[in-house]
Tab-separated table of C-alpha atoms in Angstrom:
chain	number	residue	atom	x	y	z
A	145	MET	CA	0.000	0.000	0.000
A	146	SER	CA	1.018	3.567	-0.545
A	147	GLU	CA	-0.095	5.807	2.310
A	148	ILE	CA	-0.456	9.182	0.632
A	149	LYS	CA	-0.261	12.249	2.839
A	150	GLY	CA	0.052	16.021	2.784
A	151	ARG	CA	1.527	17.564	-0.333
A	152	ASP	CA	1.471	14.239	-2.196
A	153	ILE	CA	-2.340	14.112	-2.176
A	154	PRO	CA	-3.116	16.673	-4.951
A	155	PRO	CA	-0.727	15.019	-7.474
A	156	ALA	CA	-2.163	11.607	-6.591
A	157	LEU	CA	-5.682	12.852	-7.251
A	158	GLN	CA	-4.571	14.259	-10.597
A	159	ASN	CA	-3.018	10.921	-11.615
A	160	PRO	CA	-4.983	8.125	-9.910
A	161	GLY	CA	-4.566	5.756	-12.855
A	162	GLN	CA	-1.502	4.089	-11.299
A	163	TRP	CA	-3.733	2.381	-8.724
A	164	ARG	CA	-6.194	-0.476	-8.906
A	165	THR	CA	-7.993	0.593	-5.744
A	166	MET	CA	-8.081	3.842	-3.787
A	167	LEU	CA	-9.338	3.950	-0.207
A	168	PHE	CA	-10.475	7.273	1.246
A	169	HIS	CA	-11.177	7.235	4.971
A	170	GLY	CA	-11.168	9.530	7.997
A	171	ASP	CA	-13.303	11.967	9.982
A	172	ASP	CA	-14.143	14.561	7.312
A	173	ALA	CA	-17.042	13.103	5.309
A	174	GLY	CA	-17.150	16.085	2.971
A	175	LEU	CA	-13.451	15.834	2.122
A	176	ILE	CA	-13.723	12.061	1.619
A	177	ALA	CA	-16.595	12.499	-0.845
A	178	GLU	CA	-14.820	15.315	-2.702
A	179	ARG	CA	-11.533	13.453	-3.116
A	180	ALA	CA	-13.128	10.115	-3.977
A	181	ARG	CA	-15.264	11.629	-6.715
A	182	ALA	CA	-12.304	13.604	-8.067
A	183	ALA	CA	-10.225	10.424	-8.399
A	184	ALA	CA	-13.013	8.397	-10.022
A	185	THR	CA	-14.030	11.049	-12.547
A	186	GLN	CA	-10.388	11.708	-13.434
A	187	VAL	CA	-9.930	8.093	-14.574
A	188	ALA	CA	-13.365	7.852	-16.218
A	189	GLU	CA	-12.844	11.252	-17.870
A	190	GLY	CA	-16.176	12.487	-16.596
A	191	THR	CA	-19.432	10.864	-15.566
A	192	ASP	CA	-20.326	8.897	-18.696
A	193	PRO	CA	-22.572	6.115	-17.278
A	194	PHE	CA	-20.725	3.521	-19.388
A	195	ARG	CA	-17.443	4.409	-17.663
A	196	PHE	CA	-18.445	5.791	-14.268
A	197	ILE	CA	-20.916	4.244	-11.831
A	198	THR	CA	-21.707	4.608	-8.150
A	199	LEU	CA	-22.632	1.727	-5.853
A	200	SER	CA	-24.582	2.362	-2.663
A	201	VAL	CA	-24.232	0.179	0.411
A	202	GLU	CA	-27.214	-1.896	-0.744
A	203	GLU	CA	-25.408	-2.586	-4.042
A	204	HIS	CA	-22.012	-3.700	-2.709
A	205	ALA	CA	-22.591	-7.298	-3.847
A	206	ARG	CA	-22.630	-6.062	-7.461
A	207	LEU	CA	-19.009	-4.909	-7.273
A	208	PRO	CA	-17.419	-8.010	-8.933
A	209	GLU	CA	-19.953	-7.931	-11.768
A	210	GLU	CA	-19.570	-4.204	-12.391
A	211	SER	CA	-15.794	-4.409	-12.178
A	212	ALA	CA	-15.712	-6.968	-15.011
A	213	ALA	CA	-18.092	-5.034	-17.278
A	214	MET	CA	-16.752	-3.692	-20.572
A	215	THR	CA	-16.997	-0.085	-21.704
A	216	LEU	CA	-18.591	1.028	-24.951
A	217	GLY	CA	-16.121	3.012	-26.995
A	218	GLY	CA	-13.059	2.150	-24.928
A	219	GLY	CA	-11.464	3.882	-21.986
A	220	ARG	CA	-11.020	2.856	-18.388
A	221	ARG	CA	-13.981	2.449	-16.044
A	222	ALA	CA	-14.231	3.725	-12.482
A	223	ILE	CA	-16.535	2.503	-9.728
A	224	LEU	CA	-17.235	4.743	-6.754
A	225	VAL	CA	-18.282	2.598	-3.792
A	226	ARG	CA	-20.148	4.514	-1.094
A	227	ASP	CA	-20.190	3.592	2.617
A	228	ALA	CA	-17.308	1.145	2.275
A	229	GLY	CA	-16.628	-0.872	5.413
A	230	ASP	CA	-15.336	-4.221	6.561
A	231	ALA	CA	-18.361	-6.062	5.122
A	232	LEU	CA	-17.294	-4.977	1.626
A	233	LEU	CA	-13.988	-6.849	1.744
A	234	PRO	CA	-15.180	-10.227	0.287
A	235	HIS	CA	-16.805	-8.445	-2.676
A	236	LEU	CA	-13.706	-6.293	-3.156
A	237	LYS	CA	-11.368	-9.295	-3.206
A	238	ALA	CA	-13.602	-11.049	-5.737
A	239	ALA	CA	-13.583	-7.966	-7.965
A	240	LEU	CA	-9.798	-7.597	-7.817
A	241	ALA	CA	-9.296	-11.278	-8.678
A	242	GLN	CA	-10.649	-10.572	-12.163
A	243	PRO	CA	-8.419	-9.502	-15.084
A	244	THR	CA	-9.718	-5.961	-15.437
A	245	ASP	CA	-8.249	-2.475	-15.131
A	246	THR	CA	-11.358	-0.913	-13.570
A	247	LEU	CA	-10.432	1.583	-10.858
A	248	ILE	CA	-12.328	0.896	-7.638
A	249	VAL	CA	-12.645	3.948	-5.403
A	250	LEU	CA	-13.769	3.285	-1.843
A	251	GLU	CA	-15.533	6.051	0.045
A	252	ALA	CA	-15.286	4.963	3.676
A	253	GLY	CA	-15.751	6.726	6.976
A	254	ALA	CA	-13.619	6.658	10.103
A	255	LEU	CA	-11.985	3.218	10.071
A	256	SER	CA	-10.414	2.067	13.318
A	257	THR	CA	-6.927	0.576	13.427
A	258	ARG	CA	-8.636	-2.816	13.879
A	259	SER	CA	-10.649	-2.468	10.670
A	260	THR	CA	-10.137	-5.488	8.403
A	261	LEU	CA	-10.578	-3.302	5.310
A	262	ARG	CA	-7.979	-0.807	6.460
A	263	ASN	CA	-5.522	-3.530	7.461
A	264	TRP	CA	-6.041	-5.411	4.185
A	265	ALA	CA	-5.247	-2.229	2.254
A	266	ARG	CA	-1.749	-2.192	3.755
A	267	LYS	CA	-0.653	-5.276	1.803
A	268	PRO	CA	-1.251	-4.847	-1.973
A	269	THR	CA	1.146	-2.538	-3.789
A	270	ASP	CA	-1.556	-1.301	-6.161
A	271	VAL	CA	-3.805	0.068	-3.402
A	272	ALA	CA	-3.583	3.691	-2.259
A	273	SER	CA	-4.915	4.847	1.094
A	274	ILE	CA	-5.638	8.513	1.746
A	275	GLY	CA	-6.710	9.750	5.162
A	276	CYS	CA	-9.152	12.657	5.106
A	277	TYR	CA	-9.210	14.652	8.317
A	278	PRO	CA	-10.584	18.092	9.212
A	279	GLU	CA	-8.204	20.903	8.375
A	280	THR	CA	-7.304	23.680	10.784
A	281	GLY	CA	-5.078	26.743	10.845
A	282	ARG	CA	-2.935	27.462	7.791
A	283	ASP	CA	-4.120	24.347	5.937
A	284	LEU	CA	-7.741	25.447	6.224
A	285	GLU	CA	-6.835	29.005	5.212
A	286	ARG	CA	-5.208	27.670	2.024
A	287	THR	CA	-8.305	25.594	1.281
A	288	ILE	CA	-10.559	28.624	1.762
A	289	GLN	CA	-8.455	30.634	-0.699
A	290	THR	CA	-8.453	27.772	-3.216
A	291	VAL	CA	-12.223	27.228	-3.008
A	292	LEU	CA	-12.857	30.966	-3.340
A	293	THR	CA	-10.679	31.116	-6.470
A	294	GLN	CA	-12.438	28.096	-7.991
A	295	ALA	CA	-15.904	29.453	-7.226
A	296	SER	CA	-14.962	32.822	-8.752
A	297	HIS	CA	-13.560	31.193	-11.925
A	298	GLY	CA	-10.059	32.436	-11.218
A	299	ALA	CA	-10.977	36.054	-10.441
A	300	PRO	CA	-11.933	36.079	-6.754
A	301	PRO	CA	-12.444	38.925	-4.336
A	302	ARG	CA	-9.693	39.172	-1.734
A	303	LEU	CA	-10.109	38.361	1.945
A	304	SER	CA	-8.587	40.607	4.564
A	305	SER	CA	-6.234	38.792	6.935
A	306	ALA	CA	-8.740	39.208	9.784
A	307	ALA	CA	-11.570	37.829	7.625
A	308	LEU	CA	-9.513	34.821	6.542
A	309	LYS	CA	-8.476	34.032	10.108
A	310	TRP	CA	-12.068	34.346	11.333
A	311	LEU	CA	-13.313	31.992	8.622
A	312	ALA	CA	-10.693	29.385	9.497
A	313	GLU	CA	-11.738	29.543	13.141
A	314	HIS	CA	-15.499	29.440	12.642
A	315	LEU	CA	-16.320	27.235	9.676
A	316	ALA	CA	-17.467	23.719	10.491
A	317	ALA	CA	-14.867	20.983	10.176
A	318	ASN	CA	-16.361	19.441	7.058
A	319	ARG	CA	-15.094	20.148	3.538
A	320	ALA	CA	-18.577	20.116	2.003
A	321	LEU	CA	-19.805	22.747	4.458
A	322	VAL	CA	-16.635	24.819	4.039
A	323	ARG	CA	-17.114	24.809	0.268
A	324	SER	CA	-20.793	25.740	0.589
A	325	GLU	CA	-20.089	28.738	2.821
A	326	VAL	CA	-17.036	30.007	0.929
A	327	GLU	CA	-18.886	29.835	-2.389
A	328	LYS	CA	-21.305	32.423	-0.979
A	329	LEU	CA	-18.412	34.845	-0.655
A	330	SER	CA	-17.586	34.597	-4.361
A	331	LEU	CA	-20.845	36.448	-5.053
A	332	LEU	CA	-20.124	39.309	-2.662
A	333	GLY	CA	-17.399	41.292	-4.357
A	334	SER	CA	-15.853	42.028	-7.714
A	335	PRO	CA	-12.453	40.578	-8.699
A	336	GLY	CA	-9.725	42.053	-6.522
A	337	GLN	CA	-12.118	43.734	-4.096
A	338	THR	CA	-11.134	43.159	-0.465
A	339	LEU	CA	-13.807	41.669	1.774
A	340	SER	CA	-13.530	42.869	5.354
A	341	LEU	CA	-14.208	40.924	8.522
A	342	ASP	CA	-17.623	42.617	8.806
A	343	ASP	CA	-18.462	41.673	5.194
A	344	VAL	CA	-17.687	38.020	5.847
A	345	ARG	CA	-19.501	37.922	9.175
A	346	ALA	CA	-22.602	39.463	7.619
A	347	ALA	CA	-22.541	36.898	4.798
A	348	ILE	CA	-22.143	33.727	6.838
A	349	GLY	CA	-22.840	34.855	10.385
A	350	ASP	CA	-25.788	32.473	10.658
A	351	SER	CA	-23.464	29.549	10.039
A	352	ALA	CA	-21.353	30.584	12.998
A	353	GLU	CA	-24.431	30.146	15.186
A	354	GLY	CA	-23.897	26.399	14.954
A	355	SER	CA	-20.167	26.535	15.485
A	356	VAL	CA	-18.265	24.856	18.258
A	357	GLU	CA	-17.262	28.254	19.629
A	358	GLN	CA	-20.895	29.313	19.879
A	359	ALA	CA	-21.721	26.169	21.840
A	360	LEU	CA	-18.819	26.839	24.204
A	361	LEU	CA	-19.873	30.461	24.632
A	362	HIS	CA	-23.324	29.393	25.781
A	363	GLY	CA	-21.634	27.021	28.205
A	364	PHE	CA	-19.482	29.811	29.644
A	365	ALA	CA	-22.595	32.003	29.830
A	366	GLY	CA	-24.476	29.384	31.884
A	367	ASP	CA	-27.020	28.162	29.321
A	368	PRO	CA	-26.714	24.342	29.349
A	369	GLN	CA	-29.691	23.621	27.067
A	370	GLN	CA	-28.552	25.925	24.269
A	371	ALA	CA	-24.939	24.848	24.706
A	372	ASP	CA	-25.858	21.178	24.314
A	373	ARG	CA	-28.108	21.871	21.318
A	374	LEU	CA	-25.397	23.793	19.475
A	375	LEU	CA	-22.708	21.259	20.321
A	376	ASP	CA	-24.966	18.477	19.051
A	377	ARG	CA	-25.423	20.387	15.797
A	378	ALA	CA	-21.690	21.016	15.429
A	379	LEU	CA	-20.823	17.358	16.065
A	380	HIS	CA	-23.530	16.250	13.644
A	381	GLU	CA	-21.998	18.511	10.978
A	382	GLY	CA	-18.681	16.743	11.391
A	383	ALA	CA	-16.778	18.743	13.999
A	384	PRO	CA	-14.340	16.334	15.706
A	385	ALA	CA	-13.519	16.408	19.400
A	386	ALA	CA	-10.109	17.872	18.524
A	387	LYS	CA	-11.835	20.978	17.179
A	388	VAL	CA	-13.792	21.306	20.436
A	389	THR	CA	-10.626	21.287	22.545
A	390	TRP	CA	-8.820	23.616	20.136
A	391	ALA	CA	-11.743	26.079	20.217
A	392	LEU	CA	-11.875	25.780	24.009
A	393	TYR	CA	-8.216	26.771	24.409
A	394	ARG	CA	-8.698	29.718	22.073
A	395	LEU	CA	-11.874	30.917	23.809
A	396	ILE	CA	-10.240	30.710	27.230
A	397	GLU	CA	-7.417	32.927	25.949
A	398	ARG	CA	-9.905	35.441	24.520
A	399	LEU	CA	-11.836	35.585	27.784
A	400	LEU	CA	-8.613	35.838	29.791
A	401	GLU	CA	-7.528	38.830	27.730
A	402	ALA	CA	-10.847	40.577	28.339
A	403	ALA	CA	-10.942	39.637	32.048
A	404	GLN	CA	-7.436	41.032	32.507
A	405	LEU	CA	-8.585	44.375	31.103
A	406	MET	CA	-11.770	44.347	33.204
A	407	GLU	CA	-9.898	43.710	36.440
A	408	GLY	CA	-7.051	46.087	35.618
A	409	LEU	CA	-4.461	43.335	35.936
A	410	PRO	CA	-1.048	44.374	34.611
A	411	ALA	CA	0.658	42.636	31.731
A	412	PRO	CA	4.301	41.625	32.368
A	413	GLY	CA	6.418	44.763	32.760
A	414	GLN	CA	3.407	47.100	32.924
A	415	THR	CA	1.573	48.922	35.695
A	416	PRO	CA	-1.962	47.943	36.752
A	417	GLY	CA	-4.802	49.455	34.742
A	418	ARG	CA	-7.940	51.143	35.989
A	419	GLY	CA	-10.259	48.292	35.017
A	420	CYS	CA	-13.296	48.580	32.769
A	421	THR	CA	-16.707	47.128	31.963
A	422	PRO	CA	-17.106	43.879	29.993
A	423	MET	CA	-18.268	45.737	26.876
A	424	GLU	CA	-15.312	48.126	27.067
A	425	ALA	CA	-12.925	45.186	27.376
A	426	LEU	CA	-14.482	43.389	24.405
A	427	LYS	CA	-13.839	46.405	22.192
A	428	GLN	CA	-10.125	46.300	23.017
A	429	ILE	CA	-9.225	42.641	22.430
A	430	LYS	CA	-7.950	41.563	19.005
A	431	PRO	CA	-9.542	40.528	16.754
A	432	PRO	CA	-12.647	42.376	17.962
A	433	VAL	CA	-15.639	40.340	19.089
A	434	PHE	CA	-18.480	40.191	16.574
A	435	PHE	CA	-21.285	42.465	17.797
A	436	LYS	CA	-23.825	39.608	17.791
A	437	GLN	CA	-21.595	37.648	20.162
A	438	GLN	CA	-20.795	40.511	22.533
A	439	PRO	CA	-23.764	39.872	24.903
A	440	LEU	CA	-22.694	36.229	25.309
A	441	TYR	CA	-19.082	37.209	25.927
A	442	ALA	CA	-20.209	39.810	28.464
A	443	LYS	CA	-22.370	37.269	30.294
A	444	ALA	CA	-19.502	34.778	30.327
A	445	LEU	CA	-17.165	37.421	31.762
A	446	SER	CA	-19.702	38.222	34.467
A	447	ARG	CA	-19.508	34.585	35.607
A	448	TRP	CA	-15.801	33.854	35.135
A	449	PRO	CA	-13.121	36.001	36.812
A	450	HIS	CA	-9.539	35.933	35.582
A	451	LYS	CA	-8.392	33.496	38.290
A	452	ALA	CA	-11.149	30.985	37.479
A	453	LEU	CA	-10.356	31.160	33.766
A	454	LEU	CA	-6.702	30.398	34.500
A	455	GLY	CA	-7.808	27.293	36.380
A	456	LEU	CA	-9.695	26.071	33.303
A	457	HIS	CA	-6.447	25.420	31.436
A	458	LYS	CA	-5.869	22.207	33.390
A	459	HIS	CA	-9.453	21.030	32.801
A	460	ALA	CA	-9.119	21.772	29.080
A	461	HIS	CA	-5.906	19.731	29.012
A	462	ASP	CA	-7.663	16.863	30.813
A	463	LEU	CA	-10.455	16.973	28.214
A	464	GLU	CA	-7.927	16.854	25.387
A	465	LEU	CA	-6.233	13.797	26.913
A	466	ALA	CA	-9.583	12.067	27.453
A	467	THR	CA	-10.659	12.558	23.831
A	468	ARG	CA	-7.336	11.225	22.546
A	469	GLN	CA	-7.234	8.202	24.829
A	470	SER	CA	-10.857	7.170	24.181
A	471	PRO	CA	-11.833	8.364	20.670
A	472	LEU	CA	-15.090	6.383	20.700
A	473	GLU	CA	-16.229	8.273	23.803
A	474	ALA	CA	-14.827	11.662	22.748
A	475	ASP	CA	-18.213	13.211	21.920
A	476	LEU	CA	-19.591	12.117	25.289
A	477	ALA	CA	-16.584	13.631	27.079
A	478	CYS	CA	-17.145	16.949	25.283
A	479	ARG	CA	-20.836	16.973	26.209
A	480	HIS	CA	-20.051	16.233	29.853
A	481	PHE	CA	-17.427	18.975	29.990
A	482	LEU	CA	-19.826	21.502	28.470
A	483	ALA	CA	-22.550	20.580	30.958
A	484	VAL	CA	-20.162	21.090	33.890
A	485	LEU	CA	-18.990	24.380	32.367
A	486	ALA	CA	-22.568	25.658	32.107
A	487	GLN	CA	-23.342	24.683	35.715
A	488	HIS	CA	-20.421	26.693	37.115
A	489	LYS	CA	-21.646	28.790	40.063
A	490	GLY	CA	-20.359	32.034	38.636
A	491	ARG	CA	-18.071	34.884	39.666
A	492	ARG	CA	-16.833	34.880	43.247
């Protein structure tokens, strides 16, 4: 097997013909679907039904038959197999035992290290395995820029640095949802026009309502029902536990910065300040808090003093360890943490 990672993935998707089978697996369902379809249509040179077919989970038993089918007019066939899992393996082996050059593309989900399909794929030399996991940080920023350019047919509006950073922090961890939201931005401005942070927030602000950060904010503000509802939505949309812990660390830092200003606590090497109100503090932190989120931030700050926020770092670290050590129970750990966060007694 060739385990294809990082920078080697785009070239592999442009030239998938060297493989007999390609396995796409991981936590980002949107990215899996996008890459699997790209590989299959590249070999089939489009979606001609004589050269490109899709098999649903109910049709897996047809894989050997479809793999052996001939094309009309020549060319290589590609079969995109949806919902591939361990139960597919007997049908896959039967298909590969036939003398055919059909490319079989497997669209799987999160396969554990004990998965028989994943372990089988490690042996043949003509099988490629590509992990598809949610992007964050610079990787996600590059994807946003690429999608915006594609949606604008090569002449996109520009994103300010603050707008790009905000998008990378707030978009759901699912390539399909990222693409859907970024494509909206291609309609906002003319080629070369710079879209500000306010422009972007106004365009996709509603999407941020279901973000992990929004769920955490409601937890900090003491609203367990809304926090759980929003976290459930974010997890359903594909946000992994790693994104929850990453967003938690970032939100703690944002609240700490505001709490420090509120309480007049000095930064290293500086004299104490005079203190200020929550709303005054929120206007000073960078990047500025979106006006729709300011009431939630203010309520959170009214419940969490600087000292209590500092103490949350250890609990956030414990949550991160728990989600890594028990991936199957990661969502439950995040829900429990959020419930405890929302039940905090408040400022003392």
